[in-house]
PDB file of C-alpha atoms in Angstrom:
ATOM      1  CA  MET A1199     -24.185   5.093 -18.013  1.00 49.00           C
ATOM      2  CA  GLY A1200     -26.283   4.735 -21.807  1.00 54.00           C
ATOM      3  CA  SER A1201     -27.261   1.661 -22.646  1.00 77.00           C
ATOM      4  CA  ALA A1202     -24.840  -0.551 -20.526  1.00 88.00           C
ATOM      5  CA  LYS A1203     -26.133  -2.051 -17.579  1.00 94.00           C
ATOM      6  CA  ILE A1204     -24.428  -1.196 -14.272  1.00 97.00           C
ATOM      7  CA  VAL A1205     -23.357  -4.088 -12.078  1.00 98.00           C
ATOM      8  CA  PHE A1206     -22.467  -3.417  -9.000  1.00 98.00           C
ATOM      9  CA  MET A1207     -19.813  -5.691  -7.852  1.00 98.00           C
ATOM     10  CA  PHE A1208     -19.120  -7.027  -3.844  1.00 98.00           C
ATOM     11  CA  SER A1209     -16.306  -8.510  -2.547  1.00 98.00           C
ATOM     12  CA  GLY A1210     -15.897 -10.734   0.246  1.00 96.00           C
ATOM     13  CA  LEU A1211     -13.918 -11.351   3.279  1.00 94.00           C
ATOM     14  CA  GLY A1212     -10.109 -10.192   3.099  1.00 92.00           C
ATOM     15  CA  SER A1213     -10.748  -7.256   1.061  1.00 94.00           C
ATOM     16  CA  GLU A1214     -11.339  -5.177   4.429  1.00 92.00           C
ATOM     17  CA  TYR A1215      -8.994  -2.999   6.375  1.00 91.00           C
ATOM     18  CA  HIS A1216      -8.507  -0.386   8.923  1.00 93.00           C
ATOM     19  CA  GLN A1217      -9.342   3.103   8.024  1.00 94.00           C
ATOM     20  CA  MET A1218     -11.705   1.571   5.050  1.00 96.00           C
ATOM     21  CA  GLY A1219     -13.599   4.103   3.252  1.00 94.00           C
ATOM     22  CA  ARG A1220     -12.452   7.198   6.057  1.00 95.00           C
ATOM     23  CA  GLU A1221     -12.223   9.533   3.437  1.00 95.00           C
ATOM     24  CA  LEU A1222     -15.907   9.321   2.174  1.00 96.00           C
ATOM     25  CA  PHE A1223     -17.081   8.922   6.098  1.00 97.00           C
ATOM     26  CA  GLU A1224     -15.051  12.262   6.653  1.00 96.00           C
ATOM     27  CA  GLN A1225     -16.105  13.891   3.083  1.00 96.00           C
ATOM     28  CA  ASN A1226     -19.384  12.863   2.180  1.00 97.00           C
ATOM     29  CA  ALA A1227     -22.430  13.455   4.107  1.00 97.00           C
ATOM     30  CA  ILE A1228     -24.651  10.747   2.482  1.00 98.00           C
ATOM     31  CA  PHE A1229     -22.016   7.742   2.976  1.00 98.00           C
ATOM     32  CA  SER A1230     -21.141   9.022   6.410  1.00 98.00           C
ATOM     33  CA  ARG A1231     -25.311   8.845   6.792  1.00 98.00           C
ATOM     34  CA  TRP A1232     -25.551   5.586   5.427  1.00 98.00           C
ATOM     35  CA  LEU A1233     -22.513   4.122   7.328  1.00 98.00           C
ATOM     36  CA  ARG A1234     -23.768   5.250  10.707  1.00 98.00           C
ATOM     37  CA  HIS A1235     -27.398   3.587   9.817  1.00 98.00           C
ATOM     38  CA  TYR A1236     -25.569   0.154   9.303  1.00 98.00           C
ATOM     39  CA  ASP A1237     -23.282   1.063  12.553  1.00 97.00           C
ATOM     40  CA  SER A1238     -26.315   1.369  14.692  1.00 98.00           C
ATOM     41  CA  ARG A1239     -27.947  -2.041  13.218  1.00 97.00           C
ATOM     42  CA  ALA A1240     -25.221  -3.442  14.096  1.00 97.00           C
ATOM     43  CA  VAL A1241     -25.017  -2.265  17.839  1.00 97.00           C
ATOM     44  CA  ASP A1242     -28.856  -3.492  17.503  1.00 96.00           C
ATOM     45  CA  ALA A1243     -27.967  -6.944  16.384  1.00 94.00           C
ATOM     46  CA  GLY A1244     -25.827  -7.419  19.443  1.00 94.00           C
ATOM     47  CA  CYS A1245     -22.491  -7.246  17.153  1.00 93.00           C
ATOM     48  CA  GLY A1246     -21.104  -3.690  18.516  1.00 94.00           C
ATOM     49  CA  PRO A1247     -20.506  -0.593  17.010  1.00 95.00           C
ATOM     50  CA  VAL A1248     -18.208  -1.159  13.938  1.00 95.00           C
ATOM     51  CA  ILE A1249     -16.947   2.621  13.256  1.00 96.00           C
ATOM     52  CA  PRO A1250     -15.078   3.460  16.838  1.00 95.00           C
ATOM     53  CA  GLY A1251     -12.919   0.013  16.095  1.00 93.00           C
ATOM     54  CA  LEU A1252     -12.325   0.786  11.997  1.00 94.00           C
ATOM     55  CA  TYR A1253     -11.018   4.222  12.546  1.00 95.00           C
ATOM     56  CA  GLU A1254      -9.371   3.607  15.388  1.00 91.00           C
ATOM     57  CA  PRO A1255      -6.608   6.588  14.917  1.00 90.00           C
ATOM     58  CA  ASP A1256      -3.835   4.583  16.138  1.00 88.00           C
ATOM     59  CA  ARG A1257      -4.318   2.305  13.314  1.00 90.00           C
ATOM     60  CA  LYS A1258      -2.526   2.312   9.387  1.00 88.00           C
ATOM     61  CA  ARG A1259      -4.892   2.851   6.468  1.00 86.00           C
ATOM     62  CA  GLY A1260      -4.378  -1.049   5.331  1.00 84.00           C
ATOM     63  CA  ASP A1261      -3.796  -2.724   8.344  1.00 84.00           C
ATOM     64  CA  ALA A1262      -5.774  -6.061   8.675  1.00 85.00           C
ATOM     65  CA  LEU A1263      -8.897  -6.114  10.772  1.00 87.00           C
ATOM     66  CA  ALA A1264      -7.658  -8.550  13.602  1.00 82.00           C
ATOM     67  CA  ASP A1265     -11.301 -10.273  15.015  1.00 90.00           C
ATOM     68  CA  LEU A1266     -12.697 -12.295  11.525  1.00 92.00           C
ATOM     69  CA  GLY A1267     -16.487 -11.636  13.155  1.00 93.00           C
ATOM     70  CA  GLN A1268     -15.943  -7.976  12.923  1.00 93.00           C
ATOM     71  CA  ALA A1269     -14.359  -7.560  10.189  1.00 95.00           C
ATOM     72  CA  SER A1270     -17.063  -9.294   8.735  1.00 96.00           C
ATOM     73  CA  VAL A1271     -20.037  -6.827  10.035  1.00 97.00           C
ATOM     74  CA  ALA A1272     -17.190  -3.849   9.016  1.00 97.00           C
ATOM     75  CA  LEU A1273     -17.272  -5.062   5.364  1.00 97.00           C
ATOM     76  CA  LEU A1274     -21.064  -5.545   5.098  1.00 98.00           C
ATOM     77  CA  ALA A1275     -21.444  -2.319   6.491  1.00 98.00           C
ATOM     78  CA  VAL A1276     -19.038  -0.600   4.371  1.00 98.00           C
ATOM     79  CA  GLU A1277     -20.394  -2.344   1.110  1.00 98.00           C
ATOM     80  CA  CYS A1278     -24.383  -1.861   1.839  1.00 98.00           C
ATOM     81  CA  ALA A1279     -23.477   2.051   2.949  1.00 98.00           C
ATOM     82  CA  LEU A1280     -21.659   2.652  -0.064  1.00 98.00           C
ATOM     83  CA  ALA A1281     -24.001   0.808  -2.341  1.00 98.00           C
ATOM     84  CA  ARG A1282     -26.943   2.688  -0.693  1.00 98.00           C
ATOM     85  CA  SER A1283     -24.596   5.962  -1.119  1.00 98.00           C
ATOM     86  CA  LEU A1284     -24.507   5.394  -5.141  1.00 98.00           C
ATOM     87  CA  ALA A1285     -28.129   4.629  -5.481  1.00 97.00           C
ATOM     88  CA  GLU A1286     -29.013   7.858  -3.729  1.00 97.00           C
ATOM     89  CA  LEU A1287     -26.493   9.982  -5.977  1.00 97.00           C
ATOM     90  CA  GLY A1288     -28.405   8.613  -9.151  1.00 96.00           C
ATOM     91  CA  VAL A1289     -26.284   5.698 -10.088  1.00 96.00           C
ATOM     92  CA  VAL A1290     -28.886   2.825  -9.879  1.00 96.00           C
ATOM     93  CA  PRO A1291     -27.760  -0.949 -10.315  1.00 97.00           C
ATOM     94  CA  ASP A1292     -29.477  -3.061 -12.874  1.00 97.00           C
ATOM     95  CA  LEU A1293     -27.360  -5.684 -11.599  1.00 98.00           C
ATOM     96  CA  LEU A1294     -25.505  -7.161  -8.156  1.00 98.00           C
ATOM     97  CA  LEU A1295     -22.509  -9.557  -8.675  1.00 98.00           C
ATOM     98  CA  GLY A1296     -21.341 -10.955  -5.327  1.00 97.00           C
ATOM     99  CA  ALA A1297     -18.319 -12.647  -4.535  1.00 98.00           C
ATOM    100  CA  SER A1298     -18.376 -14.661  -1.022  1.00 97.00           C
ATOM    101  CA  LEU A1299     -19.331 -12.950   1.793  1.00 97.00           C
ATOM    102  CA  GLY A1300     -20.715  -9.968  -0.806  1.00 98.00           C
ATOM    103  CA  GLU A1301     -23.154 -11.856  -1.548  1.00 98.00           C
ATOM    104  CA  HIS A1302     -24.549 -11.431   1.485  1.00 98.00           C
ATOM    105  CA  ALA A1303     -23.896  -7.664   0.933  1.00 98.00           C
ATOM    106  CA  ALA A1304     -25.708  -7.888  -2.214  1.00 98.00           C
ATOM    107  CA  GLY A1305     -28.683  -9.924  -0.718  1.00 98.00           C
ATOM    108  CA  ILE A1306     -28.713  -6.929   1.749  1.00 98.00           C
ATOM    109  CA  VAL A1307     -28.719  -4.320  -0.889  1.00 98.00           C
ATOM    110  CA  ALA A1308     -31.336  -5.779  -2.770  1.00 98.00           C
ATOM    111  CA  GLY A1309     -33.683  -6.479  -0.537  1.00 97.00           C
ATOM    112  CA  ALA A1310     -33.689 -10.076   0.267  1.00 97.00           C
ATOM    113  CA  LEU A1311     -32.001  -9.989   3.525  1.00 98.00           C
ATOM    114  CA  ASP A1312     -31.573  -8.005   6.741  1.00 97.00           C
ATOM    115  CA  PHE A1313     -28.570  -6.628   8.026  1.00 98.00           C
ATOM    116  CA  GLY A1314     -28.944  -7.336  11.500  1.00 97.00           C
ATOM    117  CA  GLU A1315     -30.183 -11.141  10.943  1.00 97.00           C
ATOM    118  CA  THR A1316     -27.178 -11.656   8.592  1.00 97.00           C
ATOM    119  CA  VAL A1317     -24.677 -10.539  10.639  1.00 97.00           C
ATOM    120  CA  ARG A1318     -25.836 -12.683  13.776  1.00 96.00           C
ATOM    121  CA  VAL A1319     -26.064 -15.537  11.507  1.00 96.00           C
ATOM    122  CA  PHE A1320     -22.801 -15.429   9.953  1.00 96.00           C
ATOM    123  CA  ARG A1321     -20.734 -14.851  13.088  1.00 95.00           C
ATOM    124  CA  ARG A1322     -22.534 -17.891  14.428  1.00 95.00           C
ATOM    125  CA  GLN A1323     -21.584 -19.999  11.568  1.00 97.00           C
ATOM    126  CA  LEU A1324     -18.057 -18.392  12.277  1.00 96.00           C
ATOM    127  CA  ASP A1325     -18.355 -19.963  15.806  1.00 96.00           C
ATOM    128  CA  VAL A1326     -19.246 -23.019  14.107  1.00 96.00           C
ATOM    129  CA  LEU A1327     -16.163 -23.469  11.981  1.00 97.00           C
ATOM    130  CA  ARG A1328     -13.407 -22.353  15.087  1.00 95.00           C
ATOM    131  CA  ALA A1329     -15.327 -24.848  16.768  1.00 96.00           C
ATOM    132  CA  GLY A1330     -15.352 -27.976  13.991  1.00 95.00           C
ATOM    133  CA  CYS A1331     -12.590 -27.673  11.533  1.00 97.00           C
ATOM    134  CA  ALA A1332      -9.041 -27.000  11.167  1.00 95.00           C
ATOM    135  CA  LYS A1333      -7.657 -23.326  10.796  1.00 96.00           C
ATOM    136  CA  ALA A1334      -6.785 -22.831   7.275  1.00 97.00           C
ATOM    137  CA  LYS A1335      -4.092 -20.320   5.016  1.00 97.00           C
ATOM    138  CA  LEU A1336      -5.578 -18.519   2.541  1.00 98.00           C
ATOM    139  CA  VAL A1337      -3.262 -17.483  -0.281  1.00 98.00           C
ATOM    140  CA  GLY A1338      -3.962 -15.556  -3.758  1.00 97.00           C
ATOM    141  CA  ILE A1339      -0.929 -16.722  -5.903  1.00 98.00           C
ATOM    142  CA  TYR A1340      -0.412 -14.705  -9.158  1.00 96.00           C
ATOM    143  CA  HIS A1341       0.208 -17.856 -11.521  1.00 96.00           C
ATOM    144  CA  SER A1342      -1.989 -19.734 -13.836  1.00 93.00           C
ATOM    145  CA  PHE A1343      -4.228 -22.976 -12.114  1.00 94.00           C
ATOM    146  CA  ALA A1344      -2.499 -25.041 -15.112  1.00 95.00           C
ATOM    147  CA  TRP A1345       0.867 -24.383 -12.956  1.00 96.00           C
ATOM    148  CA  VAL A1346      -0.635 -25.450  -9.516  1.00 96.00           C
ATOM    149  CA  SER A1347      -2.122 -28.311 -10.798  1.00 95.00           C
ATOM    150  CA  SER A1348       0.982 -29.159 -12.255  1.00 96.00           C
ATOM    151  CA  THR A1349       3.116 -28.922  -9.207  1.00 97.00           C
ATOM    152  CA  PRO A1350       2.614 -32.004  -7.026  1.00 97.00           C
ATOM    153  CA  LEU A1351       3.207 -30.280  -3.401  1.00 97.00           C
ATOM    154  CA  LEU A1352       0.529 -27.663  -4.371  1.00 97.00           C
ATOM    155  CA  ARG A1353      -1.932 -30.288  -5.806  1.00 96.00           C
ATOM    156  CA  ASP A1354      -1.517 -32.814  -3.033  1.00 96.00           C
ATOM    157  CA  ARG A1355      -1.991 -30.099   0.194  1.00 97.00           C
ATOM    158  CA  CYS A1356      -4.205 -27.342  -1.299  1.00 98.00           C
ATOM    159  CA  GLU A1357      -7.453 -26.432  -3.333  1.00 98.00           C
ATOM    160  CA  VAL A1358      -8.196 -23.673  -5.642  1.00 98.00           C
ATOM    161  CA  SER A1359     -10.751 -21.540  -3.861  1.00 98.00           C
ATOM    162  CA  ALA A1360     -10.949 -19.010  -6.072  1.00 98.00           C
ATOM    163  CA  PHE A1361     -10.275 -18.144  -9.657  1.00 97.00           C
ATOM    164  CA  ASN A1362     -10.000 -14.740 -10.356  1.00 97.00           C
ATOM    165  CA  PHE A1363      -8.262 -14.061 -13.664  1.00 96.00           C
ATOM    166  CA  ALA A1364      -6.295 -16.451 -16.195  1.00 95.00           C
ATOM    167  CA  ASP A1365      -3.156 -15.806 -13.684  1.00 95.00           C
ATOM    168  CA  CYS A1366      -4.355 -15.288 -10.385  1.00 97.00           C
ATOM    169  CA  VAL A1367      -5.847 -17.957  -8.094  1.00 98.00           C
ATOM    170  CA  VAL A1368      -6.630 -17.982  -4.507  1.00 98.00           C
ATOM    171  CA  LEU A1369      -5.086 -21.270  -2.597  1.00 98.00           C
ATOM    172  CA  THR A1370      -6.759 -22.460   0.621  1.00 98.00           C
ATOM    173  CA  MET A1371      -4.918 -25.398   2.902  1.00 98.00           C
ATOM    174  CA  ARG A1372      -4.560 -26.469   6.456  1.00 98.00           C
ATOM    175  CA  GLU A1373      -2.494 -24.185   8.239  1.00 97.00           C
ATOM    176  CA  GLN A1374       0.139 -26.088   8.984  1.00 97.00           C
ATOM    177  CA  ASP A1375       0.818 -26.711   5.522  1.00 98.00           C
ATOM    178  CA  TRP A1376       1.592 -23.738   4.965  1.00 98.00           C
ATOM    179  CA  ALA A1377       5.200 -23.689   5.735  1.00 98.00           C
ATOM    180  CA  ASP A1378       5.783 -25.972   2.903  1.00 98.00           C
ATOM    181  CA  VAL A1379       3.379 -24.496   0.421  1.00 98.00           C
ATOM    182  CA  ARG A1380       5.340 -20.881   0.937  1.00 98.00           C
ATOM    183  CA  ARG A1381       8.748 -22.324   0.547  1.00 98.00           C
ATOM    184  CA  CYS A1382       7.205 -23.654  -2.819  1.00 98.00           C
ATOM    185  CA  LEU A1383       6.327 -20.441  -3.946  1.00 98.00           C
ATOM    186  CA  VAL A1384       9.092 -18.461  -2.811  1.00 98.00           C
ATOM    187  CA  ASP A1385      11.386 -21.165  -4.774  1.00 97.00           C
ATOM    188  CA  HIS A1386       9.481 -20.630  -7.957  1.00 97.00           C
ATOM    189  CA  ASP A1387       9.479 -16.761  -7.301  1.00 97.00           C
ATOM    190  CA  VAL A1388       5.955 -16.746  -7.832  1.00 97.00           C
ATOM    191  CA  VAL A1389       4.409 -13.654  -6.157  1.00 97.00           C
ATOM    192  CA  HIS A1390       1.635 -14.568  -3.733  1.00 97.00           C
ATOM    193  CA  GLN A1391       0.025 -12.451  -0.804  1.00 96.00           C
ATOM    194  CA  VAL A1392      -1.682 -14.473   2.572  1.00 96.00           C
ATOM    195  CA  ILE A1393      -5.446 -13.219   2.888  1.00 95.00           C
ATOM    196  CA  PRO A1394      -6.431 -12.400   6.504  1.00 93.00           C
ATOM    197  CA  VAL A1395      -8.771 -15.177   6.546  1.00 95.00           C
ATOM    198  CA  ASP A1396      -8.126 -18.071   8.773  1.00 94.00           C
ATOM    199  CA  GLN A1397     -11.191 -20.365   7.825  1.00 96.00           C
ATOM    200  CA  GLY A1398     -10.967 -22.477   4.950  1.00 97.00           C
ATOM    201  CA  PHE A1399     -13.884 -20.923   2.983  1.00 97.00           C
ATOM    202  CA  HIS A1400     -14.038 -22.554  -0.772  1.00 98.00           C
ATOM    203  CA  SER A1401     -12.984 -25.890   0.423  1.00 98.00           C
ATOM    204  CA  SER A1402     -13.169 -29.229   1.704  1.00 98.00           C
ATOM    205  CA  LEU A1403     -11.798 -27.918   5.048  1.00 98.00           C
ATOM    206  CA  ILE A1404     -15.233 -26.700   6.011  1.00 98.00           C
ATOM    207  CA  ASP A1405     -17.176 -29.635   5.661  1.00 98.00           C
ATOM    208  CA  PRO A1406     -17.180 -31.305   8.817  1.00 98.00           C
ATOM    209  CA  ALA A1407     -19.358 -28.071   9.839  1.00 97.00           C
ATOM    210  CA  GLU A1408     -21.712 -28.460   7.383  1.00 98.00           C
ATOM    211  CA  GLY A1409     -24.680 -29.478   9.085  1.00 97.00           C
ATOM    212  CA  GLU A1410     -24.018 -27.114  11.751  1.00 97.00           C
ATOM    213  CA  VAL A1411     -23.863 -24.140   9.289  1.00 97.00           C
ATOM    214  CA  ARG A1412     -26.723 -24.953   7.563  1.00 97.00           C
ATOM    215  CA  ARG A1413     -28.540 -25.408  10.798  1.00 96.00           C
ATOM    216  CA  ALA A1414     -27.612 -21.906  11.453  1.00 95.00           C
ATOM    217  CA  VAL A1415     -29.135 -20.401   8.761  1.00 94.00           C
ATOM    218  CA  ARG A1416     -32.881 -22.188   8.951  1.00 92.00           C
ATOM    219  CA  ASP A1417     -34.386 -19.075  10.784  1.00 87.00           C
ATOM    220  CA  LEU A1418     -32.843 -16.228   8.388  1.00 94.00           C
ATOM    221  CA  ARG A1419     -35.721 -14.207   7.091  1.00 95.00           C
ATOM    222  CA  ARG A1420     -35.246 -14.160   3.233  1.00 95.00           C
ATOM    223  CA  GLY A1421     -37.379 -12.348   0.988  1.00 95.00           C
ATOM    224  CA  GLY A1422     -37.478 -11.373  -2.799  1.00 95.00           C
ATOM    225  CA  LEU A1423     -34.705  -9.944  -4.990  1.00 96.00           C
ATOM    226  CA  SER A1424     -35.568  -6.469  -5.658  1.00 96.00           C
ATOM    227  CA  VAL A1425     -32.520  -6.228  -8.354  1.00 97.00           C
ATOM    228  CA  PRO A1426     -30.877  -9.125 -10.259  1.00 97.00           C
ATOM    229  CA  LEU A1427     -28.105 -10.731  -8.524  1.00 98.00           C
ATOM    230  CA  MET A1428     -25.394 -12.789 -10.226  1.00 98.00           C
ATOM    231  CA  SER A1429     -23.591 -15.466  -7.914  1.00 98.00           C
ATOM    232  CA  CYS A1430     -19.746 -16.045  -8.223  1.00 98.00           C
ATOM    233  CA  ALA A1431     -20.730 -19.413  -6.508  1.00 98.00           C
ATOM    234  CA  THR A1432     -22.754 -20.635  -9.730  1.00 98.00           C
ATOM    235  CA  SER A1433     -21.751 -17.771 -12.139  1.00 97.00           C
ATOM    236  CA  ARG A1434     -25.226 -17.788 -12.716  1.00 97.00           C
ATOM    237  CA  ARG A1435     -28.438 -15.804 -11.558  1.00 97.00           C
ATOM    238  CA  VAL A1436     -29.545 -16.300  -8.218  1.00 97.00           C
ATOM    239  CA  ILE A1437     -33.271 -17.239  -8.423  1.00 93.00           C
ATOM    240  CA  GLU A1438     -33.746 -17.298  -4.585  1.00 94.00           C
ATOM    241  CA  LEU A1439     -31.117 -17.374  -1.301  1.00 96.00           C
ATOM    242  CA  SER A1440     -32.146 -20.909  -0.533  1.00 96.00           C
ATOM    243  CA  ASP A1441     -30.465 -22.821   2.189  1.00 96.00           C
ATOM    244  CA  ASP A1442     -28.631 -24.927  -0.297  1.00 97.00           C
ATOM    245  CA  HIS A1443     -27.649 -21.739  -1.978  1.00 97.00           C
ATOM    246  CA  LEU A1444     -26.527 -19.996   1.404  1.00 97.00           C
ATOM    247  CA  TRP A1445     -23.948 -22.794   1.728  1.00 98.00           C
ATOM    248  CA  ALA A1446     -22.661 -22.681  -1.974  1.00 98.00           C
ATOM    249  CA  ILE A1447     -21.650 -19.227  -1.263  1.00 98.00           C
ATOM    250  CA  LEU A1448     -19.378 -20.434   1.487  1.00 98.00           C
ATOM    251  CA  ARG A1449     -18.377 -23.452   0.199  1.00 98.00           C
ATOM    252  CA  LYS A1450     -18.087 -23.260  -3.608  1.00 98.00           C
ATOM    253  CA  PRO A1451     -14.684 -21.832  -5.198  1.00 98.00           C
ATOM    254  CA  ILE A1452     -15.125 -18.141  -6.567  1.00 98.00           C
ATOM    255  CA  ALA A1453     -15.672 -18.200 -10.397  1.00 98.00           C
ATOM    256  CA  PHE A1454     -14.984 -14.739 -10.699  1.00 98.00           C
ATOM    257  CA  GLN A1455     -13.710 -15.194 -14.279  1.00 98.00           C
ATOM    258  CA  ARG A1456     -15.968 -16.905 -15.490  1.00 98.00           C
ATOM    259  CA  THR A1457     -19.135 -14.590 -14.245  1.00 98.00           C
ATOM    260  CA  ILE A1458     -17.580 -12.075 -15.644  1.00 98.00           C
ATOM    261  CA  GLU A1459     -16.891 -13.602 -18.855  1.00 97.00           C
ATOM    262  CA  ALA A1460     -20.916 -15.146 -18.600  1.00 97.00           C
ATOM    263  CA  LEU A1461     -22.049 -11.315 -18.351  1.00 97.00           C
ATOM    264  CA  GLU A1462     -19.850 -10.332 -21.418  1.00 95.00           C
ATOM    265  CA  ARG A1463     -21.962 -12.654 -23.723  1.00 94.00           C
ATOM    266  CA  GLU A1464     -24.999 -10.912 -22.633  1.00 93.00           C
ATOM    267  CA  GLY A1465     -23.896  -7.475 -23.630  1.00 92.00           C
ATOM    268  CA  THR A1466     -22.033  -4.571 -22.470  1.00 90.00           C
ATOM    269  CA  HIS A1467     -21.897  -3.364 -18.510  1.00 95.00           C
ATOM    270  CA  VAL A1468     -20.224  -0.647 -16.235  1.00 96.00           C
ATOM    271  CA  TYR A1469     -18.863  -2.822 -13.452  1.00 97.00           C
ATOM    272  CA  VAL A1470     -19.022  -0.543 -10.067  1.00 98.00           C
ATOM    273  CA  ASP A1471     -16.711  -1.888  -7.509  1.00 98.00           C
ATOM    274  CA  VAL A1472     -18.188  -1.400  -4.075  1.00 98.00           C
ATOM    275  CA  GLY A1473     -16.009  -3.433  -1.802  1.00 97.00           C
ATOM    276  CA  PRO A1474     -13.588  -1.601  -0.034  1.00 96.00           C
ATOM    277  CA  SER A1475     -10.570  -2.059  -1.691  1.00 94.00           C
ATOM    278  CA  GLY A1476     -10.842  -2.102  -5.523  1.00 95.00           C
ATOM    279  CA  THR A1477     -10.256  -5.678  -5.806  1.00 96.00           C
ATOM    280  CA  LEU A1478     -13.057  -6.703  -8.112  1.00 98.00           C
ATOM    281  CA  ALA A1479     -12.375  -3.370 -10.255  1.00 97.00           C
ATOM    282  CA  GLY A1480      -8.703  -5.119 -10.771  1.00 96.00           C
ATOM    283  CA  TYR A1481      -9.479  -8.803 -11.274  1.00 97.00           C
ATOM    284  CA  ALA A1482     -12.311  -7.663 -14.031  1.00 97.00           C
ATOM    285  CA  LYS A1483      -9.773  -5.300 -15.670  1.00 97.00           C
ATOM    286  CA  HIS A1484      -7.391  -8.360 -16.210  1.00 96.00           C
ATOM    287  CA  VAL A1485     -10.554 -10.612 -17.414  1.00 97.00           C
ATOM    288  CA  LEU A1486     -11.950  -7.639 -19.968  1.00 96.00           C
ATOM    289  CA  GLY A1487      -8.881  -7.465 -21.659  1.00 92.00           C
ATOM    290  CA  LYS A1488      -7.857  -3.748 -23.261  1.00 87.00           C
ATOM    291  CA  ALA A1489      -9.830  -4.494 -26.434  1.00 86.00           C
ATOM    292  CA  SER A1490     -13.056  -4.592 -23.984  1.00 91.00           C
ATOM    293  CA  SER A1491     -15.589  -1.509 -24.129  1.00 89.00           C
ATOM    294  CA  ALA A1492     -17.087  -2.146 -20.600  1.00 92.00           C
ATOM    295  CA  ARG A1493     -15.934   0.185 -18.445  1.00 94.00           C
ATOM    296  CA  VAL A1494     -14.832  -0.626 -14.539  1.00 96.00           C
ATOM    297  CA  LEU A1495     -14.519   1.775 -11.822  1.00 96.00           C
ATOM    298  CA  PRO A1496     -13.632   1.289  -8.135  1.00 96.00           C
ATOM    299  CA  VAL A1497     -14.510   3.566  -5.349  1.00 97.00           C
ATOM    300  CA  LEU A1498     -13.098   2.861  -2.451  1.00 97.00           C
ATOM    301  CA  SER A1499      -9.072   1.477  -1.725  1.00 93.00           C
ATOM    302  CA  ALA A1500      -6.212   1.033   0.758  1.00 90.00           C
ATOM    303  CA  PHE A1501      -4.648   3.723  -1.357  1.00 90.00           C
ATOM    304  CA  GLY A1502      -6.583   6.857  -0.841  1.00 86.00           C
ATOM    305  CA  ARG A1503      -8.189   9.074  -3.462  1.00 91.00           C
ATOM    306  CA  ASP A1504     -11.300   7.881  -2.346  1.00 94.00           C
ATOM    307  CA  VAL A1505     -13.473  11.288  -3.202  1.00 95.00           C
ATOM    308  CA  GLN A1506     -11.797  11.710  -6.568  1.00 95.00           C
ATOM    309  CA  ASN A1507     -12.878   8.059  -7.460  1.00 94.00           C
ATOM    310  CA  LEU A1508     -16.364   8.850  -6.778  1.00 96.00           C
ATOM    311  CA  SER A1509     -16.334  12.114  -8.444  1.00 95.00           C
ATOM    312  CA  LYS A1510     -15.032  10.283 -11.633  1.00 94.00           C
ATOM    313  CA  LEU A1511     -17.739   7.340 -11.130  1.00 94.00           C
ATOM    314  CA  LEU A1512     -20.099  10.240 -11.066  1.00 94.00           C
ATOM    315  CA  SER A1513     -18.886  12.285 -14.001  1.00 92.00           C
ATOM    316  CA  HIS A1514     -18.743   8.805 -16.438  1.00 87.00           C
ATOM    317  CA  HIS A1515     -22.670   8.487 -15.262  1.00 88.00           C
ATOM    318  CA  ARG A1516     -23.890  12.275 -16.034  1.00 85.00           C
ATOM    319  CA  GLU A1517     -21.959  12.007 -19.488  1.00 82.00           C
ATOM    320  CA  ALA A1518     -23.251   8.812 -20.470  1.00 77.00           C
ATOM    321  CA  ILE A1519     -26.994   9.454 -19.335  1.00 64.00           C
TER     322      ILE A1519
END
């Protein structure tokens, strides 16, 4: 897209939902082929098929996937399929940006991780977390970090696990603290949304399982990155997907705002959201502001228009080259 570098953004757990990508799956042969490819890889990995559960006819678009293990496989499959489809259509990324589990998807697309091994290992890590850690509640709030820090209940009971943009952070807390935290948010008229994840990723709640989580990745084969990868865990380019870095992806807060700001200091970019909900595209627009010359383009959305969004993206790309 001209001199601007193309960045594919991969979102993490919580962005997935029933019927995600269905419109493209039914109307775009390339995406359909790639999603069937990853569906087959999921079966080979012993995780079962993705497509039947994802596109159950009696489930409404936007419904949460009940099982976090299956949700993780479905998310990785859809993100990888969309990224591969875009590349085949001529939209080739110069850089990949990963947030949380999305960084695993980026690693797969960059050729550093194997899809089958990655889904097996992540599901094993989920089992370890469920066995060794307290259940958690993750809640996105539309208010500033400063307000959270100045509110005693939130400061004492919660950890900020994601910094999305100036007035949007994610709080992680023990499940037992949610009723009090919710009351606080309601009393202060704070818009909030519960994220369908029951483990305390990006917080100290997963620390008790660190040893077992690290052991689960020891046998995960890793190669070099064929495309540069920017991590929202460090706001830096990834040198290698070491054991330490794979733990950091799960444990460190998601610094999305800081990562986008770091990229903008390097030059002009086109940000393409390859996640299922367009979440990162929305965050990026807030970070960049109206004065920015950067373009932000989603493809999939819980509200539909996937085919139109893809057409718009391809049109932008043709005009810029």
